[in-house]
Short mmCIF file of C-alpha atoms and ligand atoms in Angstrom, two decimals:
data_model
loop_
_atom_site.label_atom_id
_atom_site.label_comp_id
_atom_site.label_asym_id
_atom_site.label_seq_id
_atom_site.Cartn_x
_atom_site.Cartn_y
_atom_site.Cartn_z
CA MET K 174 100.83 118.58 87.45
CA LEU K 175 102.78 115.38 87.41
CA GLU K 176 105.97 117.39 87.41
CA ARG K 177 104.85 119.42 90.42
CA ALA K 178 103.91 116.18 92.15
CA ARG K 179 107.36 114.78 91.55
CA THR K 180 108.96 117.91 92.95
CA LEU K 181 106.82 117.52 96.08
CA ASP K 182 107.77 113.84 96.32
CA ALA K 183 111.45 114.70 96.04
CA ALA K 184 111.10 117.10 98.98
CA ASP K 185 108.91 114.74 101.05
CA PRO K 186 110.70 113.74 104.28
CA LEU K 187 108.56 110.56 104.44
CA ALA K 188 109.18 109.49 100.83
CA THR K 189 111.45 106.59 101.73
CA TYR K 190 108.84 104.93 103.93
CA ARG K 191 106.88 103.85 100.87
CA GLU K 192 109.49 101.15 100.29
CA ARG K 193 108.71 99.71 103.69
CA PHE K 194 105.25 98.75 102.40
CA ALA K 195 104.28 96.25 99.74
CA VAL K 196 102.21 98.57 97.57
CA PRO K 197 101.21 96.53 94.49
CA ASP K 198 102.46 97.71 91.11
CA GLY K 199 99.90 99.56 89.07
CA VAL K 200 97.76 100.34 92.09
CA ILE K 201 97.02 103.71 93.61
CA TYR K 202 95.72 102.69 96.98
CA LEU K 203 93.26 105.16 98.42
CA ASP K 204 91.70 102.77 100.88
CA GLY K 205 94.27 102.55 103.64
CA ASN K 206 91.52 103.84 105.92
CA SER K 207 89.66 100.57 105.38
CA LEU K 208 92.51 98.08 105.20
CA GLY K 209 96.06 99.38 105.54
CA CYS K 210 98.84 98.13 103.26
CA LEU K 211 101.08 95.22 104.14
CA PRO K 212 104.38 96.28 105.73
CA ARG K 213 107.24 94.51 103.95
CA ALA K 214 108.59 93.26 107.27
CA THR K 215 105.36 91.49 108.21
CA PRO K 216 105.68 88.23 106.22
CA GLU K 217 109.18 87.63 107.54
CA ARG K 218 108.06 88.31 111.09
CA MET K 219 105.14 85.92 110.60
CA GLN K 220 107.53 83.23 109.41
CA GLN K 221 109.64 83.78 112.50
CA VAL K 222 106.66 83.58 114.81
CA MET K 223 105.20 80.53 113.08
CA ARG K 224 108.31 78.46 112.46
CA GLY K 225 110.45 79.61 115.36
CA GLU K 226 108.25 80.75 118.20
CA TRP K 227 105.35 78.40 117.54
CA GLY K 228 106.97 75.54 115.63
CA GLU K 229 110.11 75.22 117.74
CA GLY K 230 109.36 77.13 120.90
CA LEU K 231 105.85 75.79 121.37
CA ILE K 232 104.38 76.49 124.79
CA ARG K 233 107.70 77.90 126.01
CA SER K 234 107.18 80.94 123.78
CA TRP K 235 104.54 82.35 126.10
CA ASN K 236 107.51 83.29 128.28
CA ASP K 237 110.57 83.07 126.03
CA ALA K 238 109.05 85.16 123.24
CA ASP K 239 106.89 87.11 125.69
CA TRP K 240 103.65 86.20 123.93
CA ILE K 241 101.95 86.82 127.23
CA GLY K 242 103.03 90.46 127.21
CA LEU K 243 102.00 91.25 123.62
CA PRO K 244 98.68 93.01 124.39
CA GLN K 245 100.38 95.41 126.82
CA ARG K 246 103.51 95.80 124.70
CA ILE K 247 101.56 96.77 121.58
CA GLY K 248 99.23 98.97 123.62
CA GLY K 249 102.26 100.78 124.99
CA LYS K 250 103.50 101.49 121.47
CA ILE K 251 100.10 102.79 120.34
CA ALA K 252 99.84 105.08 123.39
CA PRO K 253 102.07 107.94 122.14
CA LEU K 254 100.09 108.04 118.89
CA ILE K 255 96.90 108.86 120.79
CA GLY K 256 98.16 111.03 123.62
CA ALA K 257 98.01 108.33 126.28
CA GLU K 258 100.45 106.76 128.71
CA PRO K 259 101.72 103.27 127.81
CA HIS K 260 100.00 101.63 130.78
CA GLU K 261 96.63 103.07 129.71
CA VAL K 262 96.35 101.21 126.39
CA ILE K 263 95.97 97.53 125.58
CA ALA K 264 95.60 95.64 122.30
CA ALA K 265 92.72 93.18 122.37
CA ASP K 266 89.70 91.80 120.56
CA SER K 267 87.84 93.87 117.96
CA VAL K 268 86.62 97.44 118.26
CA SER K 269 83.08 96.12 118.61
CA VAL K 270 83.95 93.87 121.54
CA ASN K 271 85.95 96.64 123.22
CA LEU K 272 82.98 98.95 122.80
CA PHE K 273 80.82 96.42 124.58
CA LYS K 274 83.26 96.18 127.46
CA LEU K 275 83.71 99.92 127.88
CA ILE K 276 80.09 100.97 127.38
CA SER K 277 79.14 98.39 130.03
CA ALA K 278 81.90 99.59 132.34
CA ALA K 279 80.83 103.22 131.95
CA LEU K 280 77.18 102.37 132.70
CA ALA K 281 78.24 100.58 135.86
CA MET K 282 80.26 103.64 136.91
CA ARG K 283 77.20 105.90 136.65
CA PRO K 284 74.51 104.15 138.67
CA GLY K 285 71.07 105.69 138.20
CA ARG K 286 71.91 106.78 134.65
CA LYS K 287 71.23 104.55 131.65
CA THR K 288 71.45 106.77 128.61
CA VAL K 289 74.25 106.37 126.10
CA LEU K 290 74.36 109.40 123.84
CA SER K 291 75.71 109.22 120.31
CA GLU K 292 75.00 110.73 116.90
CA PRO K 293 72.85 109.32 114.11
CA GLY K 294 75.10 108.12 111.31
CA ASN K 295 77.87 107.10 113.68
CA PHE K 296 79.74 103.99 112.53
CA PRO K 297 77.10 101.24 112.65
CA THR K 298 78.87 98.93 115.07
CA ASP K 299 79.01 101.71 117.70
CA LEU K 300 75.25 102.12 117.55
CA TYR K 301 74.60 98.38 117.30
CA MET K 302 76.61 97.73 120.45
CA ILE K 303 74.54 100.29 122.36
CA GLU K 304 71.42 98.63 120.94
CA GLY K 305 72.58 95.23 122.16
CA LEU K 306 72.96 96.57 125.68
CA GLU K 307 69.58 98.23 125.37
CA LYS K 308 68.00 94.87 124.55
CA GLN K 309 69.61 93.49 127.70
CA GLY K 310 67.86 96.26 129.64
CA LEU K 311 71.16 97.88 130.56
CA ALA K 312 71.20 100.97 128.35
CA THR K 313 68.97 103.50 126.63
CA GLN K 314 70.18 104.87 123.35
CA ARG K 315 69.80 108.56 122.59
CA LEU K 316 70.97 110.10 119.32
CA ALA K 317 71.54 113.79 118.76
CA GLU K 318 72.72 115.47 115.58
CA ARG K 319 76.18 117.00 115.59
CA GLY K 320 75.83 120.51 116.90
CA ARG K 321 73.05 119.46 119.26
CA ILE K 322 75.09 117.01 121.26
CA ALA K 323 75.97 119.42 124.05
CA GLU K 324 72.32 120.26 124.67
CA ALA K 325 71.35 116.56 124.68
CA LEU K 326 73.65 115.96 127.67
CA ASP K 327 71.51 115.80 130.79
CA GLU K 328 71.42 113.98 134.11
CA ASP K 329 70.29 110.73 132.45
CA VAL K 330 73.39 110.43 130.29
CA ALA K 331 75.95 107.98 131.62
CA LEU K 332 78.16 107.96 128.55
CA LEU K 333 78.83 110.01 125.44
CA LEU K 334 80.09 107.72 122.65
CA LEU K 335 81.44 109.40 119.52
CA THR K 336 83.75 108.58 116.64
CA HIS K 337 86.50 111.18 116.51
CA ALA K 338 86.95 111.27 112.71
CA HIS K 339 83.73 110.30 110.97
CA TYR K 340 84.12 107.23 108.76
CA LYS K 341 82.04 108.62 105.93
CA THR K 342 82.73 112.34 105.88
CA GLY K 343 86.04 112.51 107.74
CA GLU K 344 84.65 115.32 109.91
CA VAL K 345 86.50 115.57 113.21
CA PHE K 346 84.89 116.33 116.53
CA ASP K 347 86.37 118.82 118.98
CA MET K 348 87.47 116.22 121.49
CA ALA K 349 88.39 118.65 124.27
CA ALA K 350 85.17 120.65 124.05
CA LEU K 351 82.81 117.66 123.92
CA THR K 352 84.66 115.78 126.61
CA GLY K 353 84.40 118.87 128.81
CA ALA K 354 80.69 119.26 128.08
CA ALA K 355 80.02 115.61 128.93
CA HIS K 356 81.96 115.86 132.18
CA ALA K 357 80.09 119.02 133.14
CA ALA K 358 76.88 117.00 132.78
CA GLY K 359 78.31 114.21 134.92
CA ALA K 360 78.75 111.81 132.00
CA LEU K 361 81.77 109.80 130.90
CA VAL K 362 83.14 109.85 127.34
CA LEU K 363 84.25 107.04 125.05
CA TRP K 364 86.00 107.98 121.80
CA ASP K 365 86.19 105.65 118.82
CA LEU K 366 89.54 106.44 117.20
CA SER K 367 89.30 103.95 114.33
CA HIS K 368 89.76 106.64 111.68
CA SER K 369 92.18 108.73 113.72
CA GLY K 370 94.76 106.44 115.31
CA GLY K 371 97.90 106.45 113.16
CA ALA K 372 96.69 109.25 110.88
CA LEU K 373 96.08 112.31 113.01
CA PRO K 374 97.27 113.37 116.43
CA VAL K 375 94.89 112.60 119.25
CA GLU K 376 95.38 113.98 122.75
CA LEU K 377 93.31 111.70 124.94
CA ASN K 378 94.86 112.76 128.24
CA GLU K 379 95.11 116.43 127.38
CA CYS K 380 91.39 116.31 126.56
CA GLU K 381 90.73 114.35 129.75
CA ALA K 382 89.03 111.56 127.83
CA ASP K 383 87.82 108.65 129.92
CA PHE K 384 87.85 105.79 127.44
CA ALA K 385 88.77 105.11 123.84
CA VAL K 386 88.85 102.28 121.35
CA GLY K 387 90.51 102.05 117.95
CA CYS K 388 91.17 99.84 114.99
CA GLY K 389 94.33 97.88 114.18
CA TYR K 390 93.74 97.15 110.50
CA LYS K 391 93.29 100.66 109.12
CA TYR K 392 96.06 103.25 109.60
CA LEU K 393 98.03 100.89 111.85
CA ASN K 394 98.46 98.34 109.05
CA GLY K 395 97.97 95.32 111.29
CA GLY K 396 96.33 93.16 108.61
CA PRO K 397 92.75 92.09 107.92
CA GLY K 398 90.85 91.68 111.17
CA ALA K 399 93.85 92.77 113.24
CA PRO K 400 93.21 93.13 116.98
CA ALA K 401 91.91 96.48 118.13
CA TYR K 402 92.99 98.57 121.11
CA ALA K 403 91.35 100.11 124.13
CA PHE K 404 92.28 103.00 126.42
CA VAL K 405 91.22 103.60 130.01
CA ALA K 406 92.42 106.79 131.70
CA GLU K 407 94.56 105.95 134.70
CA ARG K 408 92.16 107.66 137.11
CA HIS K 409 89.54 105.01 136.23
CA HIS K 410 91.79 101.98 136.53
CA ASP K 411 90.38 100.86 139.84
CA ALA K 412 86.76 101.66 139.04
CA VAL K 413 86.47 99.91 135.68
CA GLN K 414 84.63 96.61 135.81
CA GLN K 415 83.88 95.03 132.47
CA PRO K 416 81.47 92.14 131.99
CA LEU K 417 83.60 89.90 129.76
CA SER K 418 85.48 88.70 132.81
CA GLY K 419 87.59 86.09 131.13
CA TRP K 420 90.60 84.43 132.65
CA MET K 421 93.20 86.54 130.83
CA GLY K 422 91.83 89.63 132.58
CA HIS K 423 92.22 87.93 135.95
CA ALA K 424 94.77 89.24 138.44
CA ARG K 425 96.42 85.79 138.51
CA PRO K 426 95.26 83.77 135.50
CA PHE K 427 97.61 80.93 136.27
CA ALA K 428 96.46 80.55 139.87
CA PHE K 429 93.35 78.86 138.39
CA THR K 430 91.09 79.95 141.23
CA ASP K 431 87.30 79.64 141.09
CA ASP K 432 86.64 83.31 141.72
CA TYR K 433 87.26 86.20 139.40
CA ALA K 434 89.54 88.95 140.61
CA PRO K 435 90.22 91.67 138.03
CA ALA K 436 93.82 92.37 137.07
CA PRO K 437 95.09 95.84 137.90
CA GLY K 438 94.82 98.58 135.29
CA VAL K 439 93.95 98.03 131.64
CA ASP K 440 94.94 94.36 131.88
CA ARG K 441 91.45 93.67 133.16
CA LEU K 442 90.10 94.52 129.72
CA LEU K 443 91.52 91.26 128.44
CA CYS K 444 89.07 88.42 128.09
CA GLY K 445 90.40 85.26 126.43
CA THR K 446 93.78 84.27 125.04
CA ALA K 447 95.21 86.77 122.56
CA PRO K 448 95.51 85.69 118.88
CA ILE K 449 99.31 85.68 118.85
CA LEU K 450 99.78 85.44 115.08
CA ALA K 451 97.49 88.41 114.52
CA MET K 452 99.12 90.30 117.38
CA ALA K 453 102.57 89.72 115.88
CA ALA K 454 101.43 91.14 112.55
CA LEU K 455 99.84 94.13 114.27
CA GLU K 456 103.04 94.86 116.15
CA VAL K 457 104.99 95.24 112.89
CA GLY K 458 102.46 97.78 111.60
CA VAL K 459 102.42 99.70 114.86
CA ASP K 460 106.23 99.76 115.04
CA LEU K 461 106.43 101.22 111.57
CA ILE K 462 103.83 103.94 112.19
CA ALA K 463 105.40 104.76 115.55
CA GLU K 464 108.81 105.02 113.88
CA ILE K 465 107.51 107.57 111.37
CA GLY K 466 105.71 109.52 114.09
CA ILE K 467 102.25 110.98 114.15
CA GLU K 468 103.10 114.64 113.54
CA PRO K 469 104.94 114.06 110.24
CA LEU K 470 102.20 111.65 109.16
CA TYR K 471 99.52 114.23 109.88
CA ALA K 472 101.43 117.01 108.12
CA LYS K 473 101.80 114.86 105.01
CA SER K 474 98.21 113.68 105.10
CA GLN K 475 96.97 117.27 104.96
CA LYS K 476 99.36 118.12 102.12
CA LEU K 477 98.31 115.06 100.13
CA SER K 478 94.60 115.73 100.34
CA GLU K 479 95.02 119.45 99.61
CA PHE K 480 97.20 118.65 96.61
CA PHE K 481 94.60 116.17 95.38
CA ARG K 482 91.94 118.89 95.58
CA GLN K 483 94.20 121.26 93.61
CA CYS K 484 94.66 118.62 90.94
CA LEU K 485 90.90 118.16 90.68
CA ALA K 486 90.35 121.92 90.50
CA GLU K 487 92.90 122.27 87.72
CA ARG K 488 91.11 119.58 85.77
CA GLU K 489 87.84 121.36 86.48
CA VAL K 490 86.33 118.31 88.10
CA GLU K 491 83.19 119.30 89.89
CA LEU K 492 82.25 116.93 92.64
CA GLY K 493 80.41 117.84 95.80
CA LEU K 494 82.87 117.68 98.68
CA VAL K 495 81.24 116.15 101.73
CA SER K 496 84.33 116.39 103.92
CA PRO K 497 85.22 119.69 105.57
CA SER K 498 87.25 121.83 103.16
CA ASP K 499 89.54 122.91 106.00
CA PRO K 500 92.12 120.10 106.32
CA THR K 501 92.42 120.65 110.08
CA GLN K 502 88.73 119.78 110.43
CA ARG K 503 88.92 116.39 108.75
CA GLY K 504 90.67 113.06 109.02
CA SER K 505 92.96 111.67 106.33
CA GLN K 506 90.29 111.34 103.67
CA LEU K 507 88.13 113.17 101.17
CA SER K 508 84.57 112.13 100.48
CA PHE K 509 82.53 113.28 97.55
CA ARG K 510 78.85 112.95 96.83
CA HIS K 511 77.70 111.72 93.43
CA GLU K 512 74.51 110.00 92.42
CA HIS K 513 76.56 107.31 90.69
CA ALA K 514 79.32 107.10 93.30
CA HIS K 515 79.24 103.31 93.29
CA ALA K 516 79.76 102.92 89.55
CA ILE K 517 82.44 105.63 89.55
CA SER K 518 84.27 103.87 92.36
CA GLN K 519 84.11 100.59 90.41
CA ALA K 520 85.39 102.27 87.24
CA LEU K 521 88.30 103.71 89.24
CA ILE K 522 89.10 100.30 90.70
CA ALA K 523 89.21 98.86 87.18
CA ARG K 524 91.90 101.48 86.47
CA GLY K 525 93.85 100.48 89.56
CA VAL K 526 92.70 103.41 91.69
CA ILE K 527 91.30 101.73 94.75
CA GLY K 528 89.07 103.91 96.87
CA ASP K 529 85.67 102.98 98.14
CA PHE K 530 82.02 103.64 98.07
CA ARG K 531 79.84 104.28 101.08
CA ASP K 532 76.12 103.92 100.84
CA PRO K 533 74.18 105.56 99.32
CA ASP K 534 76.16 108.08 97.26
CA ILE K 535 79.61 108.67 98.74
CA LEU K 536 82.91 108.19 96.95
CA ARG K 537 85.46 107.94 99.75
CA LEU K 538 89.16 108.38 99.09
CA GLY K 539 91.57 107.76 101.93
CA PHE K 540 95.10 109.17 101.99
CA ALA K 541 97.29 106.97 104.14
CA PRO K 542 100.32 109.23 104.43
CA ALA K 543 102.86 106.52 105.20
CA TYR K 544 102.97 105.10 101.70
CA LEU K 545 101.24 107.46 99.26
CA ARG K 546 103.08 109.82 96.95
CA PHE K 547 102.06 113.19 95.56
CA GLU K 548 102.42 111.52 92.17
CA ASP K 549 99.62 109.17 93.21
CA MET K 550 97.44 112.21 93.90
CA ALA K 551 98.06 113.69 90.45
CA GLU K 552 97.41 110.34 88.77
CA ALA K 553 94.32 109.55 90.81
CA ALA K 554 92.90 112.98 89.96
CA ARG K 555 93.59 112.33 86.27
CA HIS K 556 91.84 108.96 86.41
CA LEU K 557 88.87 110.42 88.23
CA ALA K 558 88.58 113.26 85.71
CA GLU K 559 88.77 110.79 82.81
CA VAL K 560 86.18 108.48 84.34
CA LEU K 561 83.78 111.38 84.85
CA GLU K 562 84.36 112.86 81.39
CA SER K 563 83.81 109.58 79.58
CA ASP K 564 80.80 107.37 79.98
CA GLU K 565 83.05 104.60 81.22
CA TRP K 566 81.38 104.39 84.61
CA GLN K 567 78.03 103.70 82.96
CA ARG K 568 79.14 100.25 81.81
CA ASP K 569 76.99 97.45 83.19
CA GLU K 570 79.90 95.72 84.89
CA PHE K 571 80.39 98.73 87.16
CA ARG K 572 76.82 98.74 88.35
CA LYS K 573 76.96 95.43 90.18
CA ARG K 574 77.35 95.46 93.94
CA ALA K 575 79.66 93.07 95.73
CA ALA K 576 79.09 91.72 99.25
CA VAL K 577 81.94 93.75 100.71
CA THR K 578 82.26 97.29 99.49
C1 PLP Q 90 86.51 100.20 111.20
C2 PLP Q 90 85.74 100.70 112.35
C3 PLP Q 90 85.39 99.84 113.39
C4 PLP Q 90 85.76 98.39 113.31
O1 PLP Q 90 85.17 97.60 114.26
P1 PLP Q 90 85.60 96.07 114.38
O2 PLP Q 90 84.70 95.55 115.40
O3 PLP Q 90 87.04 96.05 114.81
O4 PLP Q 90 85.43 95.44 113.04
C5 PLP Q 90 84.72 100.38 114.47
N1 PLP Q 90 84.40 101.69 114.52
C6 PLP Q 90 84.73 102.54 113.53
C7 PLP Q 90 84.39 103.99 113.63
C8 PLP Q 90 85.40 102.06 112.40
O5 PLP Q 90 85.70 102.89 111.42
#
């Protein structure tokens, strides 16, 4: 198996990109969908920004180093990864905050409608942000199971909010079909691309999506808590009004006027001053992913996960697959159900195989295609088989739960 893996690695057109990441020795990192690896170029870039642009350049760097243009510049580089035009995407804030802005904006664009439709089990922050607006009296949350979403779209629905690739199962929604169904019902659509952007191709404009948000610290390798991004289709640029009307989203922030006038286009999604250090780190990750290109990344991601499943099958590991077995129907991950998923995940981590556990019984393994090798798949499958065959995972130390899982 290891030999076959090495043959696949030798033929892998993306093999050399692994060196561009600081993957720790002795670690098989299957959690790039939670926190992407550090690009090797990032620390040097941070030094440059801190010592040169900040230390020496000081306030001048807003212009000289174009700090002021970073949100748009990074957004423009993310755009081709998600099927958008550069002027439709901006890097800003967190996914949660961008959800708040865009859910609010969508509600304002559909007067007389208050319902925001989503699915139970969506990523918690998506539902919590709807709930927050509900408590303000601005929204009504409605949840419909997958498969019943189309029929839950009626004349009360202002917005359909869905996560494209599900964080737990990896299941991918048919973006074109659901966007079309929502539009037919007069609703707008907001896609959360946190588990898609940088891992699988997304065609926001081809699908006629209205809005999208996505995460900078997962497949884009922007670093812990990296800024997120937001997309507004060009046709909505004049209509979008978001409630976090901070000065950086003003048409002329440096005119210092008393009245708010929204900037044109996606710039009005900005609120306060961008975290430049975090933005600089994000840009390195985005540059690297954009350089590799989304199609080759997606092709490799499917091959990796399918090879991992073959390795498990050859070792006769029987684990209930929660993710779709068809690789075109899932994101870059495989999730398995096991009563003792938490302890198994801890036992794997102790062996250097870092995946994660999702409550209550899911072992989630992410396959970030930019830096993983087929060899890692073979080895991870071996470790998983050994953990399951032995009683290793039953050790007390693996039963404890940490604050962050
Ligand atoms: C990771 C993730 C987020 C992250 O939200 P933040 O506010 O940026 O922490 C949001 N939505 C989904 C679906 C995610 O997977």
